[in-house]
Short mmCIF file of C-alpha atoms and ligand atoms in Angstrom, two decimals:
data_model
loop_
_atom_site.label_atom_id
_atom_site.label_comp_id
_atom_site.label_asym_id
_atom_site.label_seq_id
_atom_site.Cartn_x
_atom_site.Cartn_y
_atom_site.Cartn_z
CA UNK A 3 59.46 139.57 108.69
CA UNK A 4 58.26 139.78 105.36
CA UNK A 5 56.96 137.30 102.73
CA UNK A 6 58.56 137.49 98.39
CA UNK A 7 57.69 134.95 95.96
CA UNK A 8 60.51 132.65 94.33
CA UNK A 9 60.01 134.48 91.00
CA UNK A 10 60.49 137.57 92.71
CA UNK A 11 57.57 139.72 90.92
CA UNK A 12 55.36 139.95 94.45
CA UNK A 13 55.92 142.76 96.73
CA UNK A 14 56.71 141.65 100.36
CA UNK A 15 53.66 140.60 102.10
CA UNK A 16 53.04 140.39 105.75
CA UNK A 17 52.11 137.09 107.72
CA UNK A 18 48.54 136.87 107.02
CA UNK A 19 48.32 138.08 103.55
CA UNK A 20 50.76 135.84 102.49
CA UNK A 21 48.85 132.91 104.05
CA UNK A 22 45.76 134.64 102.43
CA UNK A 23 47.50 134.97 98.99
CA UNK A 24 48.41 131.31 98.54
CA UNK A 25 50.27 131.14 95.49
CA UNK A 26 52.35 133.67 94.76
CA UNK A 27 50.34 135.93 92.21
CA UNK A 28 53.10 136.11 89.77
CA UNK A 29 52.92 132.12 89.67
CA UNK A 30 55.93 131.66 92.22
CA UNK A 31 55.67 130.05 95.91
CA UNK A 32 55.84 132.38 98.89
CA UNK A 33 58.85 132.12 100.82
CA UNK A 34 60.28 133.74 104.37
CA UNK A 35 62.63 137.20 103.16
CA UNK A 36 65.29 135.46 105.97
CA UNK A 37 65.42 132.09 107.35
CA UNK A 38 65.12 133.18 111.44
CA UNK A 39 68.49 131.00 112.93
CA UNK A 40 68.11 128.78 116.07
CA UNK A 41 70.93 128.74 118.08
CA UNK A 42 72.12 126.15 120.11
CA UNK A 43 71.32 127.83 123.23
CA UNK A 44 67.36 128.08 122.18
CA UNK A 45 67.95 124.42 120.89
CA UNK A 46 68.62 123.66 124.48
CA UNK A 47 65.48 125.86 125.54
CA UNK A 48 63.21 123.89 123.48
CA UNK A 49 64.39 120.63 124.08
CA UNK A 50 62.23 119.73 127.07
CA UNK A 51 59.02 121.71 125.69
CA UNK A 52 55.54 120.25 124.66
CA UNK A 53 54.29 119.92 121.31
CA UNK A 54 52.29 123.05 121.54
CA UNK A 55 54.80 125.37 123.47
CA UNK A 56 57.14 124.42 120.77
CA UNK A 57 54.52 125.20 118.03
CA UNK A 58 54.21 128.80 119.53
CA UNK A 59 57.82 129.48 119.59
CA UNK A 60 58.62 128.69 116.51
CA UNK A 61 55.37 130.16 114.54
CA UNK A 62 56.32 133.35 116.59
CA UNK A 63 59.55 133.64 114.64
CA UNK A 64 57.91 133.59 111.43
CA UNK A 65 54.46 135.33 112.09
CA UNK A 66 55.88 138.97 112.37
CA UNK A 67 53.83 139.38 115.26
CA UNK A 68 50.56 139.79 113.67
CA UNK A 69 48.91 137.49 115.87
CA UNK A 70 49.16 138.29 119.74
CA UNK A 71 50.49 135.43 122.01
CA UNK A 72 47.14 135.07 123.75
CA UNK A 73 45.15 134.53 119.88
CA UNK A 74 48.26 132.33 118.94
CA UNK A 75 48.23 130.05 122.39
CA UNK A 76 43.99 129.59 121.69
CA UNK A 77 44.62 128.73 118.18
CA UNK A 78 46.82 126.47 119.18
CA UNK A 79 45.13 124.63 121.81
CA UNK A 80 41.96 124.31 119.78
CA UNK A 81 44.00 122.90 116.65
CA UNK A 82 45.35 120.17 118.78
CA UNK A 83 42.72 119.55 121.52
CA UNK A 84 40.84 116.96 118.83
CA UNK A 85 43.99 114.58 118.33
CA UNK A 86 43.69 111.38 120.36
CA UNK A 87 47.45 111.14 122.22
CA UNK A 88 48.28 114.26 124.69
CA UNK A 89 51.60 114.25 122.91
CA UNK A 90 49.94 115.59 119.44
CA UNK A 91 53.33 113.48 117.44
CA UNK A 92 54.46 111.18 119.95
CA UNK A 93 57.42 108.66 119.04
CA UNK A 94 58.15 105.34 119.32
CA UNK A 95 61.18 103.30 119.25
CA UNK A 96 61.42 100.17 117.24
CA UNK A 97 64.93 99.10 118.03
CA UNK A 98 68.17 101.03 118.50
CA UNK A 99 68.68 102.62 115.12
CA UNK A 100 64.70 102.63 113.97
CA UNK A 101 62.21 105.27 115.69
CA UNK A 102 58.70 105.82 114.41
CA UNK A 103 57.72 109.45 114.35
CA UNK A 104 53.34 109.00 114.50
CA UNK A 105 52.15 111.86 112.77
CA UNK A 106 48.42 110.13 112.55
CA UNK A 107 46.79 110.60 115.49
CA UNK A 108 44.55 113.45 114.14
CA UNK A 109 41.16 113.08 113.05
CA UNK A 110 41.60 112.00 108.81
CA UNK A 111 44.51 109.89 110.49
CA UNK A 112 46.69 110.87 107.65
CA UNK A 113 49.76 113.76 108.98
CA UNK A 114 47.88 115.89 107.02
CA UNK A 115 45.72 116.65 110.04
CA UNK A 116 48.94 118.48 111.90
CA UNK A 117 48.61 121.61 109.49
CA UNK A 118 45.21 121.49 108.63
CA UNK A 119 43.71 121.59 111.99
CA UNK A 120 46.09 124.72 112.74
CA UNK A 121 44.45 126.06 109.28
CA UNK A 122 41.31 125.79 110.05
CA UNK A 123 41.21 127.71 113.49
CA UNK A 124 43.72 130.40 111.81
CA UNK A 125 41.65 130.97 109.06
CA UNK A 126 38.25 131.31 111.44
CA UNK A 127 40.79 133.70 113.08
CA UNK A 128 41.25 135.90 110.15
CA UNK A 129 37.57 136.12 109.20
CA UNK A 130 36.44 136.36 113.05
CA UNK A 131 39.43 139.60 113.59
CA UNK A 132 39.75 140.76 109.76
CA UNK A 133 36.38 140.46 108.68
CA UNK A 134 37.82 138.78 105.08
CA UNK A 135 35.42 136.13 103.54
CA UNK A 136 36.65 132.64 103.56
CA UNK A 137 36.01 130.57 100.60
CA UNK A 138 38.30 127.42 100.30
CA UNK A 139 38.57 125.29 96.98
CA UNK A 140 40.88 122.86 97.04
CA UNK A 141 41.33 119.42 95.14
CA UNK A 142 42.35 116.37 97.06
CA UNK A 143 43.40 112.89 96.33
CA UNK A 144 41.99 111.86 99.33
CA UNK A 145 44.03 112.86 102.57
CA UNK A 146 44.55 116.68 102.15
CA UNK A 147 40.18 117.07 101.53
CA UNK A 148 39.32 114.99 104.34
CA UNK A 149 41.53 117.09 106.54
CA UNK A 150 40.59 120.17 105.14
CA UNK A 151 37.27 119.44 105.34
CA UNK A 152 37.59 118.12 109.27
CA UNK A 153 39.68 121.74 110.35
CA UNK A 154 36.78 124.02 109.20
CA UNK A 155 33.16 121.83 109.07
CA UNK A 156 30.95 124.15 110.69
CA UNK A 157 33.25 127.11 111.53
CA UNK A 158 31.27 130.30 110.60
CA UNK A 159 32.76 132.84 108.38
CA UNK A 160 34.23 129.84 106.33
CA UNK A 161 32.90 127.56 103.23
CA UNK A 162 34.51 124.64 101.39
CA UNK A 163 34.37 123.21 98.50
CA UNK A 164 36.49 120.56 97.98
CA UNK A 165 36.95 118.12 94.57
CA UNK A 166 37.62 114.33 94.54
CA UNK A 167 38.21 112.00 91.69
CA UNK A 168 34.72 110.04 91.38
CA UNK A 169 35.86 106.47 93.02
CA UNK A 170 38.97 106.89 92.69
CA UNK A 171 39.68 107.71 96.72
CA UNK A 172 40.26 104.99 99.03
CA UNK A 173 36.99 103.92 100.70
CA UNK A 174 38.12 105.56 104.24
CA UNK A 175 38.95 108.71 102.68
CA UNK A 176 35.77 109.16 100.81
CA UNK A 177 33.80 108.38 103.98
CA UNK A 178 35.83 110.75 105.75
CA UNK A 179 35.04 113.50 102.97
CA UNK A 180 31.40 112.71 102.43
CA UNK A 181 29.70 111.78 105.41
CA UNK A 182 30.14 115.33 107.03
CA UNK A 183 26.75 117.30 107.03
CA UNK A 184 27.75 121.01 107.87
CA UNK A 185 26.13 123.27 105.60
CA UNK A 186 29.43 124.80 104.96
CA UNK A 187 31.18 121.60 103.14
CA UNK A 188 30.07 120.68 99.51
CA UNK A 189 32.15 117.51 98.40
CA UNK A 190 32.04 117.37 94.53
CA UNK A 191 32.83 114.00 92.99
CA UNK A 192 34.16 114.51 89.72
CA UNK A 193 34.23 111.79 87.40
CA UNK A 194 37.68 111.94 86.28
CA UNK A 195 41.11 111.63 87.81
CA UNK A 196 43.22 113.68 90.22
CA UNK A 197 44.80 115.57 87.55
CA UNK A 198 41.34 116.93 86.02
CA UNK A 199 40.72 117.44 89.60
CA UNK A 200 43.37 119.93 89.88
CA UNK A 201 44.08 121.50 86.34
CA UNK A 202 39.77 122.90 87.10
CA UNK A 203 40.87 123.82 90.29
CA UNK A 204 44.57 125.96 88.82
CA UNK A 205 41.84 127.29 85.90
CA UNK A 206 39.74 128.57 88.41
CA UNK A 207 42.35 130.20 90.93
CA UNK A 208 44.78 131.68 88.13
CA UNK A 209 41.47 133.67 86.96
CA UNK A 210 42.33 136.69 89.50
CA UNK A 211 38.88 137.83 88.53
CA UNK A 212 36.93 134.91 89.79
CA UNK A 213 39.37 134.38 92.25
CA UNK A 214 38.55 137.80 94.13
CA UNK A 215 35.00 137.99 93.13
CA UNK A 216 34.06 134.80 95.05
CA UNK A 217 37.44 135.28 97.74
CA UNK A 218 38.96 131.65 97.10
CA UNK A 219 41.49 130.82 99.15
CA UNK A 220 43.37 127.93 99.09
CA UNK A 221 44.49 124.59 101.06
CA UNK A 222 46.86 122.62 99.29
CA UNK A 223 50.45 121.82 100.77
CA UNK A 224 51.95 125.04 98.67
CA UNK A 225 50.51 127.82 101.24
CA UNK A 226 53.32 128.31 103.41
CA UNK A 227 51.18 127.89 106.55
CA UNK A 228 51.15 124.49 106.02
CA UNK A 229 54.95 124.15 105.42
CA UNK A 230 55.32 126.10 109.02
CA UNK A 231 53.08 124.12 111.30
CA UNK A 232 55.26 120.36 109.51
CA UNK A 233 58.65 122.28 110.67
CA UNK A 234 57.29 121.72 114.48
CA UNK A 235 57.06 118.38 114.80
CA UNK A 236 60.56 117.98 113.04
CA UNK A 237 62.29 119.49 116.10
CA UNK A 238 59.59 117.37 118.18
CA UNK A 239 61.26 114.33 116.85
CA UNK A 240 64.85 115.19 117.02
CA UNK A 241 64.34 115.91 120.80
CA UNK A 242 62.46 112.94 121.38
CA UNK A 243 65.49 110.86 119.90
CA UNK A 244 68.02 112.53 121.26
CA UNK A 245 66.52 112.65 124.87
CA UNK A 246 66.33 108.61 124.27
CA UNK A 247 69.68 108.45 123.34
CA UNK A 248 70.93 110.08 126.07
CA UNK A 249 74.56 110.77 127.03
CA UNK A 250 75.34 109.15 123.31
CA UNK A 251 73.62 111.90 121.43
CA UNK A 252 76.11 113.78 120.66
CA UNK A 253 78.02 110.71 119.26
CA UNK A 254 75.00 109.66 117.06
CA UNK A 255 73.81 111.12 113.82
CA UNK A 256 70.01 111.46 113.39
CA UNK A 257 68.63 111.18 109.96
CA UNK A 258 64.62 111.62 109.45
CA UNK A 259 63.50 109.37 106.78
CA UNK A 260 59.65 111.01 104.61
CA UNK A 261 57.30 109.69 102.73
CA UNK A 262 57.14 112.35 99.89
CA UNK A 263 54.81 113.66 97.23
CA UNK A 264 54.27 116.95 96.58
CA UNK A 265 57.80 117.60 98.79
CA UNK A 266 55.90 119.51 100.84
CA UNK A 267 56.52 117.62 104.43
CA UNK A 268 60.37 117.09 103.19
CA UNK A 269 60.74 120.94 102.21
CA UNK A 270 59.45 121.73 105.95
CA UNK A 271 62.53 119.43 107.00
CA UNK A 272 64.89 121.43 104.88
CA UNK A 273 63.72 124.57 106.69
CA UNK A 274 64.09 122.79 110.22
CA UNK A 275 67.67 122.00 108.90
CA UNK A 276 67.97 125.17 107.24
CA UNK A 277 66.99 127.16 111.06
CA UNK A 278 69.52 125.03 112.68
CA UNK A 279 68.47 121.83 113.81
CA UNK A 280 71.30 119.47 113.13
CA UNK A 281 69.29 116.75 111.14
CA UNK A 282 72.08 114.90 109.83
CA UNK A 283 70.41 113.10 106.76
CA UNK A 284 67.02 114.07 105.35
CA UNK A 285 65.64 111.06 103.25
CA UNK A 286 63.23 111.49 100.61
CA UNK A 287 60.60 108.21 100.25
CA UNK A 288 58.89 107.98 97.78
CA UNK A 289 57.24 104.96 95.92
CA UNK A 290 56.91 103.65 92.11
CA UNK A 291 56.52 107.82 91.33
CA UNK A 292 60.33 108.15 91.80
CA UNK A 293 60.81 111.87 90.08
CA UNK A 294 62.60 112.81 93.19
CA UNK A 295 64.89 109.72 93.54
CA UNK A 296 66.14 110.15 90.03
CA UNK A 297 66.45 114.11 90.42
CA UNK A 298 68.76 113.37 93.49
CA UNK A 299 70.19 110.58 92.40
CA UNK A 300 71.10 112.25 88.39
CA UNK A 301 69.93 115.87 88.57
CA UNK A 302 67.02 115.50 86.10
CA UNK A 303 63.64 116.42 87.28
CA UNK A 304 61.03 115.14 84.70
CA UNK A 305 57.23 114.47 85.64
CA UNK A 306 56.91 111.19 83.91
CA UNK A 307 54.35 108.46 83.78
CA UNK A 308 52.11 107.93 86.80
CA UNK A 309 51.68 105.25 88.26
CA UNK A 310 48.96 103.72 90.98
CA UNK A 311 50.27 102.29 93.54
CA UNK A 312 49.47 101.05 97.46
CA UNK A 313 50.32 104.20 98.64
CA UNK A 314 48.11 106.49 96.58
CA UNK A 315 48.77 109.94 98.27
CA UNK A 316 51.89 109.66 97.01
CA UNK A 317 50.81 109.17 93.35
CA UNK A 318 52.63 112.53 92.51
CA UNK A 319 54.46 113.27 89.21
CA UNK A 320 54.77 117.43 89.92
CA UNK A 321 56.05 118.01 93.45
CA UNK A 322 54.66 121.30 93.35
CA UNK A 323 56.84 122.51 96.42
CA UNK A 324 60.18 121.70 94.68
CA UNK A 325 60.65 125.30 93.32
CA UNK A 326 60.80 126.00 97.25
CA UNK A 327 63.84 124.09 97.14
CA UNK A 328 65.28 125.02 93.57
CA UNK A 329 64.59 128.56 95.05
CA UNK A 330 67.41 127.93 97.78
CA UNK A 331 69.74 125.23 95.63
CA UNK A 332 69.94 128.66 93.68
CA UNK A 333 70.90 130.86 96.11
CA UNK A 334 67.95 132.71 95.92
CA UNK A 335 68.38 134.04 92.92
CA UNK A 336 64.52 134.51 91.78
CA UNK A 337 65.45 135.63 87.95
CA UNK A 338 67.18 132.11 87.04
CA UNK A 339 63.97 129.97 89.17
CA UNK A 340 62.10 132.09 86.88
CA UNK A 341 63.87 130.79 83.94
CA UNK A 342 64.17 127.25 84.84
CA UNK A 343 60.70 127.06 85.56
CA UNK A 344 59.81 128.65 83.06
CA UNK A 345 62.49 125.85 80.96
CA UNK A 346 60.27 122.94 82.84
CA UNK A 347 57.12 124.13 81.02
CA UNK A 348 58.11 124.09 77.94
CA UNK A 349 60.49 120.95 77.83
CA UNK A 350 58.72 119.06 80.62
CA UNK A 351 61.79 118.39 82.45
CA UNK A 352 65.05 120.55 83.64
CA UNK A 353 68.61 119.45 84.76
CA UNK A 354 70.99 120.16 87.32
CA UNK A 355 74.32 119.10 87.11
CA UNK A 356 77.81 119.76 88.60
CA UNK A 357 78.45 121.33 91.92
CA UNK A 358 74.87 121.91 92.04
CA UNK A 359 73.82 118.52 91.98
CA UNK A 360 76.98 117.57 94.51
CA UNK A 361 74.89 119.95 96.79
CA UNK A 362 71.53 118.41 96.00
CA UNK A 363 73.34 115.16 96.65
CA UNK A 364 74.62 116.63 100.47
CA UNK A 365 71.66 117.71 101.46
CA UNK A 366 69.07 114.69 100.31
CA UNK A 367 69.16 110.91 99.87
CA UNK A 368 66.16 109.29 97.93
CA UNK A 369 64.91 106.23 97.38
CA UNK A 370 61.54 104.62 95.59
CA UNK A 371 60.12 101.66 96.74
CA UNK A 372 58.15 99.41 94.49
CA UNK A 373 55.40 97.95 95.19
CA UNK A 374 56.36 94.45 96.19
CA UNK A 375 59.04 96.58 98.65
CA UNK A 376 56.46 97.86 100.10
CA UNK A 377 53.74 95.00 101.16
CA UNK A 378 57.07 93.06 101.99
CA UNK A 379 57.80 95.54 104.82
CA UNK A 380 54.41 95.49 106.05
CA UNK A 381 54.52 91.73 106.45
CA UNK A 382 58.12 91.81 107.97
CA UNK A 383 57.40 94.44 110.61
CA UNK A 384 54.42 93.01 111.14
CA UNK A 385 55.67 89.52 111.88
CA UNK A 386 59.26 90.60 113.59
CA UNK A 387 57.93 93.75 115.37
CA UNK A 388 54.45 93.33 115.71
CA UNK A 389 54.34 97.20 114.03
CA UNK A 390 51.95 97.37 111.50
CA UNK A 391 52.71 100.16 108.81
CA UNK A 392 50.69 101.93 106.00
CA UNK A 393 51.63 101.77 102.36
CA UNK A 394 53.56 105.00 102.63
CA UNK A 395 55.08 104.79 105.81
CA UNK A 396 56.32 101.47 104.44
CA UNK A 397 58.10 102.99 101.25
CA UNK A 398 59.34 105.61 104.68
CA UNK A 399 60.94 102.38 106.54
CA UNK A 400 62.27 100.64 102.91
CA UNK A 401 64.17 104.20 102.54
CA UNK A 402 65.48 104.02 105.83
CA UNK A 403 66.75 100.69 105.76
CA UNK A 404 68.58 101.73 102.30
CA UNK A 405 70.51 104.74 104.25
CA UNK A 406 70.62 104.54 107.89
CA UNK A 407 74.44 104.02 107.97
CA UNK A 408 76.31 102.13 110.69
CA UNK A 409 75.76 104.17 114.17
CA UNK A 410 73.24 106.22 113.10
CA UNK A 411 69.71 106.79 113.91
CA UNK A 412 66.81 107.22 111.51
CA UNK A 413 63.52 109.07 112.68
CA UNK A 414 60.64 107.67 109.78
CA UNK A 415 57.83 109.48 109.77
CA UNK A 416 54.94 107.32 110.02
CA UNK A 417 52.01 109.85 107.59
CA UNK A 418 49.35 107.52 107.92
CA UNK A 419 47.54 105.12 110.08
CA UNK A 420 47.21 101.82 108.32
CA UNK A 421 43.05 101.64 108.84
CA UNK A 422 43.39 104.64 106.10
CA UNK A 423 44.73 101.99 103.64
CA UNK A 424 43.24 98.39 104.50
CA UNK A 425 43.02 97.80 100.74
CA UNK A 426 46.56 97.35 100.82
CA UNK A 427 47.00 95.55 103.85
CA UNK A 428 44.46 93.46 103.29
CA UNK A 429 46.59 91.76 100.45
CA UNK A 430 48.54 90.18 102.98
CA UNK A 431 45.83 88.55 104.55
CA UNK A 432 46.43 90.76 107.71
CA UNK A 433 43.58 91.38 109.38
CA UNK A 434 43.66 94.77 111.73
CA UNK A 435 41.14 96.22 114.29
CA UNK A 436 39.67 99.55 112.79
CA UNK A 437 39.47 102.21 115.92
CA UNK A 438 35.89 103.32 116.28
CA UNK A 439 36.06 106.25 114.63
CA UNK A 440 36.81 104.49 111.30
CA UNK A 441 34.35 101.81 111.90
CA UNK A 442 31.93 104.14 112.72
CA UNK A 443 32.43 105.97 109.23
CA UNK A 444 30.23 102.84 107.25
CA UNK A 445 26.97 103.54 109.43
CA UNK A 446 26.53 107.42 108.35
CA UNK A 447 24.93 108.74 105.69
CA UNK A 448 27.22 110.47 102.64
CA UNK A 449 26.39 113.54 100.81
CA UNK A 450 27.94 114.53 97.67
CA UNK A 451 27.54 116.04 93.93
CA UNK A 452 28.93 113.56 91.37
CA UNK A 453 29.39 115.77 88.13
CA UNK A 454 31.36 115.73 84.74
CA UNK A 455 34.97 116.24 84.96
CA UNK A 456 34.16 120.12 83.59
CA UNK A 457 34.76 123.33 84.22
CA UNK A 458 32.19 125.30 83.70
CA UNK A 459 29.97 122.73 85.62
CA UNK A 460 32.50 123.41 88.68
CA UNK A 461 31.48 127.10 88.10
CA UNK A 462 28.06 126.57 88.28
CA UNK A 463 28.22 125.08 91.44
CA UNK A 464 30.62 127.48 93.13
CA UNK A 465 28.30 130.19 92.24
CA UNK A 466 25.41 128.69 94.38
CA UNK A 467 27.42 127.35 97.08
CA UNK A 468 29.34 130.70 98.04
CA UNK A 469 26.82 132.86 96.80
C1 PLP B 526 50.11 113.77 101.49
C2 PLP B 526 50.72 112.52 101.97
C3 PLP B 526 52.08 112.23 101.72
C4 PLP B 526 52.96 113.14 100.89
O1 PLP B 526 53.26 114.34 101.53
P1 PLP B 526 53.87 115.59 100.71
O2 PLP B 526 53.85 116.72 101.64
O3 PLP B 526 52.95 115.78 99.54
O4 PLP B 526 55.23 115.21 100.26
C5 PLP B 526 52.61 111.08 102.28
N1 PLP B 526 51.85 110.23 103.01
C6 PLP B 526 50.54 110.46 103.24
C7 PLP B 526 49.76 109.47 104.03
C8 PLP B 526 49.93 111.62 102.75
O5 PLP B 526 48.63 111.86 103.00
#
C-alpha cells in the first residue's frame, strides 16, 4: 500500500518515507491510497488479543510490509514495556452506560505517550536499518514535547529539539520536558505563546532547503504514524466493552466519547470506523475552543478567538488534522480540498452545508464544555464515584453525558492523568496523591535555553545542536 497527499500533488510514497516526509510536501496531509477493510470474521479474531498483538495486526495492514514481523514485534515490545499497567490502555467501568478508556499510563501520563513511544523506537529503527539522520523539531504545548522528548532521550542516531512557550506549560509538563539530561534533547523556552511556537517551527520546515540540509523530521499529531498507533487502542476499547457486556452486545450501541484538539485522536476513530469497527457514535469533546462543535453542529469551520482554559492541550483554534477528514467528507476528491483549503486561507473560515453537513452530522456529535462544566464534573465524579478526572477528560465525560442515548454505552477516553493538571484540580480544594514519578520530577535539576520568540535565534541554535 501506498501513501498520496490530500491535495494530491505528492507521488505515492511507501510506509517509511511517508512517515519520514511528514507533511505532505505540496502542503497536504498524507493519507492511506485504500482504507484496508476488517471483516467481521477478523473482528472476531482480534477480539480476545492483547494490546500489542493487536498493535501488530493492524500496523501490518498499513505498513506495506516494509518492516519484517520480527523488527515490528521488538518495536513493539520496547514501545510499550515502559507503561506502568500490563494492559498498555486498560478500561474501567464506571456504571452500566459509562466506561473509562485510560490512555495515561505512559510515562508524560498524557495519551500522547501511546504514539510517541512507538515513534521513538520506529524512528531509531529507520536510522539503525536505513542509515537516514534523525533530527526532530517539533513545538509542543506541553504534552506532545514531553512525550516526544521521553520516546527518543538518549536513542543514538536521533536529536531533538523541541520548543515550549516560556511559562506558559503547566508546571508537570515543563518538569517533564526540562529535567531530562541526554545530550540528544535541547528544550528551548521561547518567550512567547504556542502560536509563535509553531508559526517558527512551519517557517523552518516549509524551507525544503533547511529542511533537508539539517534532515528535520517531524513529531506533531499530523504524521500519519501517530494517527495509526491511536486507531489500536480504539478496537482495544470496543472489545473491552463489548466482552463486558456480554450476551447484550449485540443489543447495545457503543459510542466513544474524545477529548479533541488538533482532531488528531478523533480522526484515528474515524479510520477505526472507517476499517470496520462498528463504533456507533464518535463524540467530539472539546472545551471553551468549540471550532469543532459549531462546524458539526452548523457546517462553518472558523479558527476564532482562543481561549485558556483548565484543559490547556486542548487550547486549539486550527485542528490541523481536519483536512484528513474534509479529505474523505469529499470523497476524496483532492482538487476541491485543494480549493477549500486553499478558500480557508484566505477567508479564515469555510462552510459546508446541505447533504454534506447531514453527513458530517451522521458521522460526529460535538459538544464544548465550559469551564465551570468542567471543574463541576470533577467534583461530581469525584464525590459520587470516587473517579477523579483531568480537565480534558472532564470536558470527555460532560460530552458523554450530553449524547449517550437511552441503552447505549459510551467509551470516554480518559487523555490525561489528573497529577498532569493539579492546577485545575486544585481549585476544588481536592487534594490528590502525586505517583512517585511526578513527585519525583521537583527534586531534579532542569536544563533549558530561554530565548526571544525569533526566528533566526531558533536558527542559530539548530545549527549548533545538529551540527
Ligand atoms: C493532545 C491532547 C488532547 C487533544 O488531542 P488531539 O489529538 O489534538 O485532538 C486531549 N487531551 C490531552 C491530555 C492531550 O494531551
Amino acid at each position: 500500500m501506498n501513501y498520496i497527499s490530500t491535495r494530491g500533488q505528492v507521488e505515492p510514497k511507501g510506509f517509511i518515507d511517508t512517515v519520514l516526509m511528514g507533511l505532505g510536501e505540496d502542503g497536504g496531509l498524507m493519507v492511506p491510497q485504500q482504507i484496508p477493510a476488517v471483516t467481521t470474521e477478523t473482528l472476531e479474531r482480534w477480539k480476545d488479543l492483547p494490546f500489542r498483538e493487536l498493535f501488530i495486526e493492524i500496523f501490518s495492514l498499513y505498513a506495506n510490509g516494509e518492516i519484517p514481523d520480527k523488527d515490528l514485534r521488538e518495536l513493539v515490545d520496547a514501545s510499550y514495556a515502559n507503561f506502568r499497567e500490563p494492559e498498555v490502555t486498560p478500561v474501567r467501568k464506571l456504571d452500566d452506560a459509562l466506561y473509562i478508556l485510560e490512555l495515561f499510563h505512559g510515562p508524560t501520563f498524557a495519551f500522547k505517550d501511546v504514539a510517541l513511544q512507538f515513534m521513538g523506537e520506529f524512528y531509531s529503527y529507520v536510522s539503525r536499518t536505513r542509515g537516514e539522520i534523525i533530527h526532530i523539531l517539533g513545538a509542543t504545548s506541553g504534552d506532545t514535547g514531553a512525550a516526544a522528548i521521553q520516546g527518543v532521550r538518549g536513542k543514538e542516531g536521533i536529536k531533538i529539539c523541541i520548543l515550549h512557550p516560556h511559562g506558559k506549560v503547566s508546571k508537570v509538563q515543563e518538569l517533564q520536558m526540562t529535567t531530562v539530561d541526554d545530550e540528544n534533547v535541547l528544550n528551548l523556552s521561547v518567550k512567547g505563546n504556542f502560536d509563535d511556537c509553531q508559526r517558527i517551527i512551519k517557517e523552518l520546515f516549509t524551507d525544503l532547503d533547511f529542511k533537508a540540509k539539517y534532515h528535520l523530521r517531524a513529531i506533531n499529531s499530523i504524521n500519519f504514524v501517530r494517527i495509526l498507533a491511536q486507531t489500536v487502542y480504539y478496537f482495544y476499547a470496543y472489545f473491552r466493552v463489548s466482552e463486558q457486556l456480554g450476551g447484550e452486545a449485540g443489543s447495545r450501541k457503543i459510542n466513544v466519547s474524545v477529548p479533541s484538539g488538533n482532531f488528531g485522536n478523533i480522526f484515528s476513530g474515524f479510520l477505526a470506523k472507517k476499517m470496520g469497527l462498528p463504533i456507533h457514535k464518535l463524540i467530539i469533546a472539546t472545551n471553551e475552543n468549540n471550532i469543532l462543535e459549531r462546524f458539526v453542529q452548523t457546517g462553518e469551520y472558523r479558527p476564532g478567538e482562543f481561549r485558556k482554559t483548565h484543559s490547556p492541550s486542548m487550547d486549539i483554534q486550527v485542528a490541523s488534522n481536519f483536512e484528513r477528514y474534509l479529505y474523505y467528507l469529499l470523497d476524496e476528491d483532492s482538487a476541491k480540498v485543494s480549493e477549500i483549503m486553499g478558500h480557508l486561507a484566505s477567508e479564515g473560515r469555510i462552510f459546508i452545508e446541505g447533504e454534506l453537513l447531514e453527513r458530517v452530522q451522521a458521522e460526529f456529535r460535538a459538544l464544548g464544555a465550559s469551564n465551570e462544566q468542567c471543574l463541576e464534573l470533577i467534583g461530581k465524579y469525584k464525590s459520587e464515584r470516587d473517579y477523579l478526572l483531568d480537565p480534558h477528560t472532564a470536558c470527555g465525560v460532560a460530552a458523554y453525558e450530553a449524547f449517550n442515548a437511552d441503552g447505549e454505552v459510551t467509551a470516554t477516553f480518559a487523555t490525561a492523568h489528573p497529577a498532569k493538571f493539579d492546577e485545575a484540580v486544585r481549585l476544588l480544594d481536592i487534594a490528590q496523591e502525586f505517583p512517585v514519578e511526578i513527585a519525583e520530577l521537583a527534586l531534579k535539576e532542569q536544563v533549558q535555553t530561554v530565548i526571544e520568540s525569533d526566528k533566526a535565534e531558533v536558527t542559530r541554535q539548530l545549527e549548533t545542536f545538529f551540527a
